[in-house]
CSV table of C-alpha atoms in Angstrom, one decimal:
chain,number,residue,atom,x,y,z
A,1,MET,CA,-79.7,-10.6,-40.0
A,2,LEU,CA,-76.4,-12.4,-40.0
A,3,CYS,CA,-75.4,-14.9,-42.6
A,4,PHE,CA,-72.5,-17.1,-41.8
A,5,GLY,CA,-71.3,-17.6,-45.4
A,6,ALA,CA,-70.2,-15.9,-48.5
A,7,LEU,CA,-70.5,-16.7,-52.2
A,8,TRP,CA,-67.8,-15.8,-54.7
A,9,LEU,CA,-67.8,-17.1,-58.2
A,10,GLY,CA,-65.1,-16.3,-60.7
A,11,LEU,CA,-64.8,-17.8,-64.2
A,12,PRO,CA,-61.4,-16.7,-65.7
A,13,SER,CA,-60.1,-17.2,-69.2
A,14,SER,CA,-56.6,-16.1,-70.3
A,15,ALA,CA,-54.2,-16.2,-73.2
A,16,SER,CA,-50.6,-15.1,-73.9
A,17,ALA,CA,-48.1,-15.0,-76.7
A,18,GLU,CA,-44.5,-13.8,-77.2
A,19,VAL,CA,-42.1,-13.5,-80.2
A,20,HIS,CA,-38.3,-13.0,-80.1
A,21,ALA,CA,-36.0,-11.3,-82.6
A,22,LYS,CA,-32.4,-10.1,-82.9
A,23,VAL,CA,-32.2,-6.4,-83.6
A,24,GLY,CA,-28.6,-5.4,-84.1
A,25,ASP,CA,-26.8,-6.5,-80.9
A,26,ALA,CA,-30.1,-6.5,-78.9
A,27,ASP,CA,-32.3,-9.4,-78.1
A,28,VAL,CA,-35.9,-8.2,-78.3
A,29,ALA,CA,-39.1,-9.9,-77.2
A,30,ILE,CA,-42.6,-8.6,-78.0
A,31,GLY,CA,-45.6,-10.2,-76.3
A,32,ALA,CA,-49.1,-9.8,-75.0
A,33,THR,CA,-51.2,-11.3,-72.3
A,34,SER,CA,-55.0,-11.1,-71.7
A,35,TRP,CA,-57.6,-12.4,-69.4
A,36,PHE,CA,-61.4,-12.2,-69.0
A,37,ARG,CA,-63.2,-12.8,-65.7
A,38,TYR,CA,-66.8,-12.9,-64.7
A,39,GLU,CA,-67.6,-12.5,-60.9
A,40,ALA,CA,-70.7,-12.8,-58.8
A,41,ASN,CA,-70.4,-11.8,-55.1
A,42,ASP,CA,-72.8,-12.1,-52.2
A,43,ASN,CA,-71.8,-10.7,-48.8
A,44,ALA,CA,-68.5,-9.7,-50.4
A,45,LEU,CA,-67.5,-7.4,-47.5
A,46,ASP,CA,-69.2,-8.9,-44.4
A,47,PHE,CA,-71.9,-11.3,-43.3
A,48,ASP,CA,-74.7,-8.8,-42.9
A,49,ARG,CA,-77.4,-9.2,-45.5
A,50,ALA,CA,-78.7,-5.7,-44.6
A,51,ILE,CA,-75.6,-4.1,-46.2
A,52,PRO,CA,-75.9,-4.0,-50.0
A,53,ASP,CA,-72.6,-5.6,-50.9
A,54,ALA,CA,-73.8,-8.2,-53.5
A,55,GLY,CA,-73.3,-7.8,-57.2
A,56,GLU,CA,-71.9,-9.1,-60.4
A,57,PHE,CA,-69.4,-7.7,-62.9
A,58,THR,CA,-67.0,-8.6,-65.6
A,59,THR,CA,-63.4,-7.5,-66.0
A,60,TYR,CA,-60.8,-7.9,-68.7
A,61,ARG,CA,-57.2,-6.9,-68.9
A,62,ILE,CA,-54.8,-6.7,-71.9
A,63,ARG,CA,-51.1,-6.1,-71.6
A,64,VAL,CA,-48.6,-5.6,-74.5
A,65,HIS,CA,-44.9,-5.5,-73.7
A,66,LEU,CA,-41.5,-4.8,-75.3
A,67,ASP,CA,-38.5,-6.4,-73.5
A,68,ALA,CA,-35.1,-5.5,-74.9
A,69,ASP,CA,-31.8,-6.9,-73.7
A,70,LEU,CA,-29.2,-4.4,-75.0
A,71,GLY,CA,-26.2,-6.3,-73.8
A,72,ARG,CA,-23.6,-5.6,-71.1
A,73,GLY,CA,-26.3,-6.1,-68.4
A,74,VAL,CA,-28.5,-3.3,-69.8
A,75,ARG,CA,-32.2,-4.0,-70.3
A,76,THR,CA,-35.3,-1.9,-71.0
A,77,PHE,CA,-38.9,-3.0,-70.5
A,78,PHE,CA,-42.1,-1.3,-71.5
A,79,GLU,CA,-45.7,-2.6,-70.9
A,80,GLY,CA,-49.0,-0.9,-71.8
A,81,GLN,CA,-52.3,-2.0,-70.2
A,82,ILE,CA,-56.0,-1.8,-70.8
A,83,PHE,CA,-58.2,-2.7,-67.9
A,84,HIS,CA,-62.0,-2.6,-68.2
A,85,VAL,CA,-64.8,-3.2,-65.7
A,86,TYR,CA,-68.4,-3.4,-66.8
A,87,GLY,CA,-71.7,-4.5,-65.3
A,88,VAL,CA,-70.6,-3.1,-62.0
A,89,ASP,CA,-73.2,-3.2,-59.3
A,90,ALA,CA,-72.1,-2.2,-55.7
A,91,THR,CA,-68.6,-3.8,-56.0
A,92,GLN,CA,-65.3,-2.6,-54.8
A,93,PHE,CA,-65.0,-0.7,-58.1
A,94,GLY,CA,-68.0,1.5,-57.3
A,95,GLU,CA,-71.1,1.8,-59.5
A,96,GLY,CA,-70.9,2.1,-63.3
A,97,ASP,CA,-68.5,0.9,-65.9
A,98,SER,CA,-64.8,2.0,-65.9
A,99,ASP,CA,-62.1,1.8,-68.5
A,100,THR,CA,-58.4,2.7,-68.1
A,101,ALA,CA,-55.5,2.6,-70.6
A,102,ASN,CA,-52.0,3.5,-69.4
A,103,LEU,CA,-48.3,2.7,-69.4
A,104,TYR,CA,-48.3,0.1,-66.7
A,105,GLN,CA,-44.5,-0.4,-66.6
A,106,GLY,CA,-41.5,1.3,-68.2
A,107,TYR,CA,-38.0,1.0,-66.8
A,108,LEU,CA,-34.3,0.8,-67.4
A,109,GLU,CA,-32.4,-2.0,-65.7
A,110,VAL,CA,-28.6,-2.3,-65.2
A,111,SER,CA,-27.3,-5.7,-63.8
A,112,GLN,CA,-23.9,-6.3,-62.4
A,113,LEU,CA,-23.4,-2.6,-61.7
A,114,TRP,CA,-19.7,-1.8,-62.1
A,115,GLY,CA,-18.9,-5.5,-62.0
A,116,SER,CA,-20.6,-6.0,-58.7
A,117,PRO,CA,-23.6,-8.3,-57.7
A,118,PHE,CA,-25.9,-5.2,-57.6
A,119,ARG,CA,-28.7,-4.5,-60.0
A,120,LEU,CA,-30.3,-1.0,-60.5
A,121,ARG,CA,-33.8,-0.5,-61.9
A,122,VAL,CA,-35.3,2.9,-62.5
A,123,GLY,CA,-38.7,3.8,-63.8
A,124,ARG,CA,-42.3,2.6,-63.5
A,125,GLN,CA,-42.3,-1.0,-62.1
A,126,GLU,CA,-44.0,-3.5,-59.9
A,127,LEU,CA,-42.7,-4.0,-56.4
A,128,ALA,CA,-43.5,-7.4,-54.9
A,129,PHE,CA,-41.8,-8.9,-51.9
A,130,GLY,CA,-42.2,-12.2,-50.0
A,131,SER,CA,-45.8,-13.4,-49.9
A,132,GLU,CA,-47.0,-9.9,-51.1
A,133,PHE,CA,-49.1,-9.5,-48.0
A,134,LEU,CA,-47.5,-6.1,-47.3
A,135,LEU,CA,-46.3,-5.0,-50.7
A,136,GLY,CA,-47.4,-6.7,-54.0
A,137,ASP,CA,-48.5,-6.1,-57.5
A,138,ASN,CA,-52.3,-6.6,-57.0
A,139,ASP,CA,-52.3,-8.9,-60.0
A,140,PHE,CA,-55.8,-10.2,-59.5
A,141,TYR,CA,-57.3,-7.1,-61.1
A,142,GLY,CA,-55.6,-4.1,-62.7
A,143,GLY,CA,-52.3,-4.4,-61.0
A,144,GLN,CA,-50.2,-1.9,-59.1
A,145,ALA,CA,-47.1,-0.2,-60.3
A,146,PHE,CA,-44.8,2.4,-58.8
A,147,ASP,CA,-42.5,5.1,-60.2
A,148,ALA,CA,-39.4,3.9,-58.3
A,149,ALA,CA,-35.7,3.5,-58.1
A,150,ARG,CA,-34.7,0.1,-56.8
A,151,LEU,CA,-31.3,-1.4,-55.9
A,152,ASP,CA,-31.0,-5.2,-55.5
A,153,TRP,CA,-28.2,-7.3,-54.2
A,154,GLU,CA,-28.0,-11.1,-54.4
A,155,GLY,CA,-25.6,-13.4,-52.7
A,156,GLY,CA,-25.2,-17.1,-51.8
A,157,TRP,CA,-27.1,-16.7,-48.5
A,158,GLY,CA,-29.8,-14.2,-49.5
A,159,SER,CA,-30.9,-11.0,-51.2
A,160,LEU,CA,-31.4,-7.4,-50.2
A,161,SER,CA,-33.5,-4.7,-51.8
A,162,LEU,CA,-33.5,-0.9,-51.2
A,163,PHE,CA,-36.1,1.3,-52.9
A,164,GLY,CA,-37.8,4.6,-53.0
A,165,ALA,CA,-41.1,4.7,-54.8
A,166,LYS,CA,-44.1,6.9,-55.6
A,167,LEU,CA,-47.5,5.2,-56.1
A,168,VAL,CA,-48.8,5.9,-59.6
A,169,GLU,CA,-51.6,8.4,-59.2
A,170,ALA,CA,-53.2,9.9,-62.3
A,171,ASN,CA,-54.2,13.6,-62.2
A,172,THR,CA,-52.8,14.1,-58.6
A,173,PRO,CA,-51.0,17.4,-57.8
A,174,ALA,CA,-47.3,16.9,-56.9
A,175,SER,CA,-47.9,18.3,-53.4
A,176,ASN,CA,-50.4,15.6,-52.8
A,177,ASP,CA,-48.0,12.7,-53.5
A,178,VAL,CA,-47.6,9.5,-51.5
A,179,ASP,CA,-44.0,8.3,-51.3
A,180,LEU,CA,-42.8,4.9,-50.0
A,181,TYR,CA,-39.3,3.9,-49.0
A,182,GLY,CA,-38.3,0.5,-48.0
A,183,LEU,CA,-35.5,-2.0,-47.2
A,184,TYR,CA,-36.3,-5.7,-47.7
A,185,GLY,CA,-34.0,-8.6,-47.0
A,186,SER,CA,-34.6,-12.3,-47.6
A,187,PHE,CA,-32.1,-14.7,-46.1
A,188,PHE,CA,-31.4,-18.5,-45.9
A,189,GLN,CA,-33.8,-19.1,-48.8
A,190,LYS,CA,-32.5,-22.7,-49.3
A,191,ALA,CA,-32.5,-23.6,-45.6
A,192,LYS,CA,-35.4,-25.1,-43.5
A,193,ILE,CA,-35.8,-21.7,-41.8
A,194,HIS,CA,-36.4,-18.8,-44.2
A,195,VAL,CA,-36.0,-15.3,-42.7
A,196,ASP,CA,-37.4,-12.0,-44.1
A,197,VAL,CA,-36.4,-8.7,-42.6
A,198,TYR,CA,-37.9,-5.4,-43.7
A,199,ALA,CA,-38.6,-1.8,-42.9
A,200,PHE,CA,-41.0,0.6,-44.7
A,201,TYR,CA,-41.6,4.3,-44.4
A,202,LEU,CA,-44.7,5.8,-45.9
A,203,ASP,CA,-44.8,9.6,-46.5
A,204,ASP,CA,-48.4,10.3,-47.1
A,205,ARG,CA,-49.2,14.0,-47.6
A,206,THR,CA,-52.7,13.7,-49.0
A,207,ASP,CA,-54.4,14.3,-45.6
A,208,PHE,CA,-52.7,17.7,-45.2
A,209,VAL,CA,-52.8,19.3,-48.7
A,210,SER,CA,-56.0,20.0,-50.6
A,211,ALA,CA,-56.1,19.2,-54.3
A,212,ALA,CA,-56.4,22.3,-56.5
């Protein structure tokens, strides 16, 4: 039986706080964000009632971060995350509760590299470009971060980003890695016509090497 409709109900609640302090020559910010969301889904994946894709579940996410501006264009950022799903019943998370705690982001950033308009960021970080249709941070749930090196340039008529990244995969052998390389340019941002140009290369070796 086909049903030409779908029901999705989400009731979010969020909070955030941040404090700033001067530690020596560094400007330091310590903060936290949290949200709680209840969801009920019916026909979540298609319009066929014969397929069991209805269910309800609750998620919450807590992030705590330390952001330190060390001066001379040098910045460090660390962010831990707890993401919990419970009451799961045939959702995209699978069956049963799940709970994860990890270092979500941790990177070193150098701006105005050698007095140039380039910025270098190395470490675990989010990668989000454009509308995030192709590459984003999946912020609606537990997020998505990459172990990456990223070089950015910004000028009066646009910006250009070059990166090499590895998708964060816990307990995955090194020979089973998935690597992503990309070049993303965004031009004429203040004009009536906005142009994005990009190229991505995905090196996925998981189909060819068995996990030990």
